[in-house]
PDB file of C-alpha atoms in Angstrom:
ATOM      1  CA  MET A   1     159.383  30.588 147.932  1.00 72.00           C
ATOM      2  CA  GLN A   2     162.595  32.100 146.585  1.00 77.00           C
ATOM      3  CA  VAL A   3     161.776  30.919 143.066  1.00 83.00           C
ATOM      4  CA  MET A   4     158.384  32.588 143.287  1.00 82.00           C
ATOM      5  CA  ALA A   5     160.056  35.830 144.388  1.00 76.00           C
ATOM      6  CA  PHE A   6     162.371  35.819 141.365  1.00 79.00           C
ATOM      7  CA  VAL A   7     159.502  35.019 139.003  1.00 83.00           C
ATOM      8  CA  SER A   8     157.519  37.930 140.463  1.00 80.00           C
ATOM      9  CA  LEU A   9     160.503  40.236 140.104  1.00 76.00           C
ATOM     10  CA  GLY A  10     160.914  39.205 136.497  1.00 79.00           C
ATOM     11  CA  VAL A  11     157.269  39.804 135.719  1.00 79.00           C
ATOM     12  CA  PHE A  12     156.970  43.138 137.523  1.00 77.00           C
ATOM     13  CA  MET A  13     160.392  44.616 136.728  1.00 77.00           C
ATOM     14  CA  CYS A  14     160.802  43.398 133.154  1.00 80.00           C
ATOM     15  CA  GLY A  15     157.579  41.847 131.896  1.00 82.00           C
ATOM     16  CA  ILE A  16     155.126  44.629 132.584  1.00 80.00           C
ATOM     17  CA  PRO A  17     157.341  47.445 131.205  1.00 80.00           C
ATOM     18  CA  ALA A  18     158.127  45.324 128.123  1.00 82.00           C
ATOM     19  CA  ALA A  19     154.436  44.592 127.563  1.00 82.00           C
ATOM     20  CA  PHE A  20     153.632  48.266 128.058  1.00 77.00           C
ATOM     21  CA  ALA A  21     156.239  49.190 125.433  1.00 79.00           C
ATOM     22  CA  ALA A  22     154.852  46.645 122.975  1.00 81.00           C
ATOM     23  CA  VAL A  23     151.285  47.891 123.438  1.00 77.00           C
ATOM     24  CA  LEU A  24     152.299  51.534 123.146  1.00 74.00           C
ATOM     25  CA  PHE A  25     154.236  51.041 119.921  1.00 74.00           C
ATOM     26  CA  ALA A  26     151.629  48.687 118.440  1.00 74.00           C
ATOM     27  CA  PHE A  27     148.868  51.209 119.099  1.00 69.00           C
ATOM     28  CA  ARG A  28     150.966  54.031 117.723  1.00 66.00           C
ATOM     29  CA  ARG A  29     151.842  52.068 114.574  1.00 65.00           C
ATOM     30  CA  ARG A  30     148.193  51.140 114.089  1.00 64.00           C
ATOM     31  CA  ALA A  31     147.159  54.752 114.641  1.00 59.00           C
ATOM     32  CA  THR A  32     149.532  56.015 111.964  1.00 57.00           C
ATOM     33  CA  THR A  33     148.767  53.315 109.375  1.00 59.00           C
ATOM     34  CA  ASP A  34     145.062  52.577 109.888  1.00 54.00           C
ATOM     35  CA  ASP A  35     142.914  54.300 107.263  1.00 50.00           C
ATOM     36  CA  SER A  36     139.602  53.396 108.865  1.00 49.00           C
ATOM     37  CA  LEU A  37     139.060  56.703 110.644  1.00 47.00           C
ATOM     38  CA  ASP A  38     138.373  58.906 107.639  1.00 50.00           C
ATOM     39  CA  GLY A  39     141.042  58.258 105.035  1.00 49.00           C
ATOM     40  CA  HIS A  40     142.989  61.411 105.831  1.00 49.00           C
ATOM     41  CA  ASP A  41     146.377  61.746 107.433  1.00 52.00           C
ATOM     42  CA  HIS A  42     145.399  62.991 110.904  1.00 59.00           C
ATOM     43  CA  ASP A  43     148.149  61.390 112.935  1.00 57.00           C
ATOM     44  CA  GLU A  44     147.236  63.006 116.241  1.00 57.00           C
ATOM     45  CA  GLN A  45     143.528  62.220 115.946  1.00 66.00           C
ATOM     46  CA  ARG A  46     144.287  58.620 115.071  1.00 63.00           C
ATOM     47  CA  ALA A  47     146.656  58.242 117.988  1.00 57.00           C
ATOM     48  CA  MET A  48     143.978  59.578 120.324  1.00 61.00           C
ATOM     49  CA  ALA A  49     141.345  57.257 118.887  1.00 64.00           C
ATOM     50  CA  VAL A  50     143.535  54.168 119.186  1.00 59.00           C
ATOM     51  CA  ALA A  51     145.833  54.758 122.162  1.00 60.00           C
ATOM     52  CA  GLY A  52     143.831  57.326 124.102  1.00 66.00           C
ATOM     53  CA  PRO A  53     145.371  58.157 127.472  1.00 67.00           C
ATOM     54  CA  LEU A  54     148.749  56.636 126.603  1.00 66.00           C
ATOM     55  CA  VAL A  55     149.558  59.497 124.253  1.00 68.00           C
ATOM     56  CA  ALA A  56     146.934  62.124 125.060  1.00 76.00           C
ATOM     57  CA  CYS A  57     149.164  64.502 127.001  1.00 85.00           C
ATOM     58  CA  TYR A  58     152.257  64.215 124.772  1.00 86.00           C
ATOM     59  CA  ARG A  59     153.137  65.980 121.560  1.00 87.00           C
ATOM     60  CA  PRO A  60     152.713  63.614 118.581  1.00 78.00           C
ATOM     61  CA  SER A  61     156.472  63.237 118.117  1.00 83.00           C
ATOM     62  CA  MET A  62     156.893  62.340 121.816  1.00 86.00           C
ATOM     63  CA  HIS A  63     154.474  59.414 122.018  1.00 76.00           C
ATOM     64  CA  TRP A  64     157.317  57.201 123.274  1.00 80.00           C
ATOM     65  CA  PHE A  65     158.130  59.409 126.284  1.00 88.00           C
ATOM     66  CA  GLU A  66     155.834  57.451 128.606  1.00 83.00           C
ATOM     67  CA  LEU A  67     158.364  54.613 128.326  1.00 84.00           C
ATOM     68  CA  GLY A  68     161.045  56.918 129.730  1.00 87.00           C
ATOM     69  CA  VAL A  69     158.804  57.735 132.673  1.00 88.00           C
ATOM     70  CA  THR A  70     158.211  54.014 133.228  1.00 85.00           C
ATOM     71  CA  LEU A  71     161.948  53.322 133.070  1.00 87.00           C
ATOM     72  CA  ARG A  72     162.607  56.051 135.630  1.00 91.00           C
ATOM     73  CA  ARG A  73     160.010  54.570 137.971  1.00 87.00           C
ATOM     74  CA  VAL A  74     161.482  51.084 137.617  1.00 85.00           C
ATOM     75  CA  LEU A  75     165.025  52.342 138.310  1.00 86.00           C
ATOM     76  CA  VAL A  76     163.946  54.274 141.396  1.00 86.00           C
ATOM     77  CA  GLY A  77     161.907  51.309 142.621  1.00 82.00           C
ATOM     78  CA  VAL A  78     164.813  48.899 142.173  1.00 81.00           C
ATOM     79  CA  MET A  79     167.221  51.157 144.042  1.00 82.00           C
ATOM     80  CA  VAL A  80     164.833  51.884 146.896  1.00 80.00           C
ATOM     81  CA  GLY A  81     163.692  48.273 147.145  1.00 78.00           C
ATOM     82  CA  PHE A  82     166.943  46.376 146.790  1.00 79.00           C
ATOM     83  CA  VAL A  83     169.780  48.510 148.111  1.00 77.00           C
ATOM     84  CA  PRO A  84     169.733  48.253 151.908  1.00 73.00           C
ATOM     85  CA  ASP A  85     169.250  51.299 154.126  1.00 69.00           C
ATOM     86  CA  PHE A  86     171.255  54.364 153.273  1.00 67.00           C
ATOM     87  CA  ASN A  87     174.128  53.788 150.921  1.00 71.00           C
ATOM     88  CA  LEU A  88     176.187  56.412 149.110  1.00 75.00           C
ATOM     89  CA  ALA A  89     175.836  54.489 145.847  1.00 79.00           C
ATOM     90  CA  ARG A  90     172.056  54.357 146.285  1.00 82.00           C
ATOM     91  CA  SER A  91     171.808  58.048 147.024  1.00 82.00           C
ATOM     92  CA  GLY A  92     174.107  58.959 144.145  1.00 85.00           C
ATOM     93  CA  PHE A  93     172.280  56.734 141.677  1.00 89.00           C
ATOM     94  CA  LEU A  94     168.877  58.093 142.692  1.00 89.00           C
ATOM     95  CA  GLU A  95     170.161  61.644 142.379  1.00 92.00           C
ATOM     96  CA  LEU A  96     171.637  60.835 138.967  1.00 94.00           C
ATOM     97  CA  VAL A  97     168.359  59.323 137.738  1.00 94.00           C
ATOM     98  CA  LEU A  98     166.293  62.256 138.998  1.00 94.00           C
ATOM     99  CA  VAL A  99     168.612  65.010 137.742  1.00 96.00           C
ATOM    100  CA  GLY A 100     169.022  63.171 134.429  1.00 96.00           C
ATOM    101  CA  SER A 101     165.249  62.884 134.111  1.00 96.00           C
ATOM    102  CA  LEU A 102     164.907  66.573 134.901  1.00 96.00           C
ATOM    103  CA  ALA A 103     167.441  67.478 132.209  1.00 97.00           C
ATOM    104  CA  VAL A 104     165.745  65.265 129.596  1.00 96.00           C
ATOM    105  CA  GLN A 105     162.323  66.643 130.563  1.00 96.00           C
ATOM    106  CA  HIS A 106     163.563  70.226 130.211  1.00 97.00           C
ATOM    107  CA  TRP A 107     165.392  69.532 126.959  1.00 97.00           C
ATOM    108  CA  LEU A 108     162.597  67.620 125.191  1.00 96.00           C
ATOM    109  CA  ALA A 109     159.494  69.296 126.704  1.00 96.00           C
ATOM    110  CA  PRO A 110     157.373  66.285 125.717  1.00 95.00           C
ATOM    111  CA  PHE A 111     153.981  67.514 126.889  1.00 94.00           C
ATOM    112  CA  LYS A 112     151.626  69.473 124.659  1.00 92.00           C
ATOM    113  CA  ARG A 113     151.069  72.226 127.200  1.00 94.00           C
ATOM    114  CA  ALA A 114     153.928  74.294 128.597  1.00 96.00           C
ATOM    115  CA  ARG A 115     152.272  74.238 132.025  1.00 96.00           C
ATOM    116  CA  ASP A 116     152.487  70.434 132.138  1.00 95.00           C
ATOM    117  CA  ASN A 117     156.171  70.576 131.242  1.00 96.00           C
ATOM    118  CA  ARG A 118     156.859  73.097 134.020  1.00 97.00           C
ATOM    119  CA  LEU A 119     154.910  71.056 136.578  1.00 97.00           C
ATOM    120  CA  GLU A 120     156.831  67.878 135.693  1.00 95.00           C
ATOM    121  CA  GLU A 121     160.102  69.786 136.006  1.00 97.00           C
ATOM    122  CA  LEU A 122     158.979  71.111 139.372  1.00 97.00           C
ATOM    123  CA  ALA A 123     158.104  67.604 140.590  1.00 96.00           C
ATOM    124  CA  LEU A 124     161.425  66.148 139.416  1.00 96.00           C
ATOM    125  CA  GLY A 125     163.371  69.075 140.852  1.00 96.00           C
ATOM    126  CA  THR A 126     161.622  68.709 144.208  1.00 96.00           C
ATOM    127  CA  ALA A 127     162.379  64.976 144.336  1.00 93.00           C
ATOM    128  CA  ALA A 128     166.035  65.561 143.360  1.00 94.00           C
ATOM    129  CA  PHE A 129     166.367  68.301 145.989  1.00 95.00           C
ATOM    130  CA  THR A 130     164.809  66.046 148.638  1.00 91.00           C
ATOM    131  CA  PHE A 131     167.231  63.204 147.917  1.00 85.00           C
ATOM    132  CA  ALA A 132     170.182  65.615 147.883  1.00 89.00           C
ATOM    133  CA  VAL A 133     169.214  67.094 151.267  1.00 90.00           C
ATOM    134  CA  GLN A 134     168.675  63.607 152.660  1.00 84.00           C
ATOM    135  CA  GLY A 135     172.158  62.598 151.504  1.00 81.00           C
ATOM    136  CA  VAL A 136     173.797  65.646 153.045  1.00 85.00           C
ATOM    137  CA  TRP A 137     171.851  65.232 156.290  1.00 86.00           C
ATOM    138  CA  HIS A 138     172.758  61.557 156.591  1.00 80.00           C
ATOM    139  CA  GLY A 139     176.405  62.280 155.772  1.00 80.00           C
ATOM    140  CA  MET A 140     176.573  64.964 158.458  1.00 83.00           C
ATOM    141  CA  ASN A 141     175.016  62.590 161.007  1.00 82.00           C
ATOM    142  CA  GLN A 142     177.594  59.919 160.174  1.00 78.00           C
ATOM    143  CA  LEU A 143     180.408  62.456 160.480  1.00 77.00           C
ATOM    144  CA  GLU A 144     179.063  63.678 163.817  1.00 80.00           C
ATOM    145  CA  SER A 145     178.718  60.158 165.231  1.00 79.00           C
ATOM    146  CA  ALA A 146     182.250  59.278 164.067  1.00 75.00           C
ATOM    147  CA  THR A 147     183.584  62.427 165.746  1.00 77.00           C
ATOM    148  CA  ILE A 148     181.796  61.597 169.008  1.00 76.00           C
ATOM    149  CA  GLU A 149     183.181  58.042 168.972  1.00 70.00           C
ATOM    150  CA  GLN A 150     186.740  59.320 168.579  1.00 69.00           C
ATOM    151  CA  VAL A 151     186.415  61.648 171.567  1.00 60.00           C
TER     152      VAL A 151
END
């Protein structure tokens, strides 16, 4: 049973993101080199025809950004799933991932529409704020219970 668990972890945590990366870059390469659409250099149209939803919402130069989103999701999933209960390292790492993602999102603005960039920043900021408040709240509860035990 333990072997099956590790195989599943390998497939879901490494295999699927790696396959997703391979498909994304293969489609993008085919979209930029395939001349079957009309013989002209319409990079964005070709990417949409070949990769569709994988690159539809991103600027043409940011087609790879979906991999960053996938990496963020894997990191958050690993920390939430494998680090027991509340741990300062877990909270700090999650906060670092979320604030780092927010900074990269703001700096790169990968989406075609400014509204989509603002909404993603809002979502990341809300998640980072939630984890920060949770960390402070849990820390204050631990401090209060330690104070009560000493009295």
